[in-house]
Amino acid sequence: MPVSAVPWLHPFPDAQVIVEDMVVEGNTAAVRTSGRGVPGRQPPTMLEIFRVRDGRIAELWALSSLRRDS
């Protein structure tokens, strides 16, 4: 599950994160996901790029269409 998805799953227990695309090259992975089961909202989409070093995530870049209310 993408790291950025965790905060919005808590209030929506029926939500699902669907991996639409995944590309891995060397120590870098790009993952495009979409959300399902979030009532009253347009399904969110996310793009995350991970760089792995020694079996752990060393860097993470993320972009999401999910709006954060203050």
Tab-separated table of C-alpha atoms in Angstrom:
chain	number	residue	atom	x	y	z
A	1	MET	CA	0.000	0.000	0.000
A	2	PRO	CA	1.386	3.408	-0.853
A	3	VAL	CA	2.604	5.379	2.135
A	4	SER	CA	0.499	8.415	1.221
A	5	ALA	CA	-2.675	6.295	1.193
A	6	VAL	CA	-2.597	5.434	4.896
A	7	PRO	CA	-4.130	8.704	6.249
A	8	TRP	CA	-7.266	8.489	4.109
A	9	LEU	CA	-7.873	4.786	4.737
A	10	HIS	CA	-8.531	5.278	8.454
A	11	PRO	CA	-11.857	7.178	8.108
A	12	PHE	CA	-12.916	4.986	5.139
A	13	PRO	CA	-12.496	1.322	6.184
A	14	ASP	CA	-14.102	0.050	2.936
A	15	ALA	CA	-11.629	1.979	0.789
A	16	GLN	CA	-9.278	0.152	-1.538
A	17	VAL	CA	-6.046	1.217	-3.194
A	18	ILE	CA	-5.686	-0.192	-6.707
A	19	VAL	CA	-2.243	-0.355	-8.330
A	20	GLU	CA	-2.829	0.815	-11.898
A	21	ASP	CA	0.800	0.804	-13.071
A	22	MET	CA	4.176	-0.091	-11.605
A	23	VAL	CA	7.555	0.359	-13.241
A	24	VAL	CA	10.791	-0.826	-11.629
A	25	GLU	CA	14.263	-0.098	-12.916
A	26	GLY	CA	17.342	-0.751	-10.839
A	27	ASN	CA	16.781	0.672	-7.365
A	28	THR	CA	13.844	2.907	-8.371
A	29	ALA	CA	10.124	2.100	-8.580
A	30	ALA	CA	7.241	4.274	-9.794
A	31	VAL	CA	3.707	3.348	-8.709
A	32	ARG	CA	0.451	4.887	-9.969
A	33	THR	CA	-2.575	4.051	-7.830
A	34	SER	CA	-6.221	4.986	-7.607
A	35	GLY	CA	-8.641	4.845	-4.707
A	36	ARG	CA	-12.058	3.219	-4.511
A	37	GLY	CA	-14.728	3.296	-1.824
A	38	VAL	CA	-14.393	6.923	-0.702
A	39	PRO	CA	-18.003	8.168	-0.604
A	40	GLY	CA	-18.942	11.603	-1.898
A	41	ARG	CA	-15.571	12.306	-3.499
A	42	GLN	CA	-13.953	11.868	-6.851
A	43	PRO	CA	-11.678	8.825	-6.528
A	44	PRO	CA	-8.175	9.983	-5.583
A	45	THR	CA	-5.160	9.120	-7.703
A	46	MET	CA	-1.563	8.967	-6.534
A	47	LEU	CA	1.873	8.735	-8.082
A	48	GLU	CA	4.810	7.717	-5.924
A	49	ILE	CA	8.448	7.195	-6.832
A	50	PHE	CA	10.627	5.189	-4.460
A	51	ARG	CA	14.402	4.844	-4.374
A	52	VAL	CA	15.580	1.805	-2.435
A	53	ARG	CA	18.962	1.392	-0.742
A	54	ASP	CA	19.997	-1.662	1.291
A	55	GLY	CA	16.471	-3.079	1.099
A	56	ARG	CA	14.827	0.028	2.584
A	57	ILE	CA	13.124	3.073	1.116
A	58	ALA	CA	15.812	5.762	0.985
A	59	GLU	CA	13.754	8.419	-0.818
A	60	LEU	CA	10.080	8.871	-1.622
A	61	TRP	CA	8.424	11.426	-3.868
A	62	ALA	CA	4.628	11.529	-3.933
A	63	LEU	CA	1.871	13.417	-5.705
A	64	SER	CA	-1.820	12.971	-4.914
A	65	SER	CA	-5.095	14.393	-6.144
A	66	LEU	CA	-6.542	13.998	-2.641
A	67	ARG	CA	-7.332	17.400	-1.177
A	68	ARG	CA	-6.289	18.024	2.423
A	69	ASP	CA	-8.798	20.063	4.345
A	70	SER	CA	-7.450	22.197	7.140
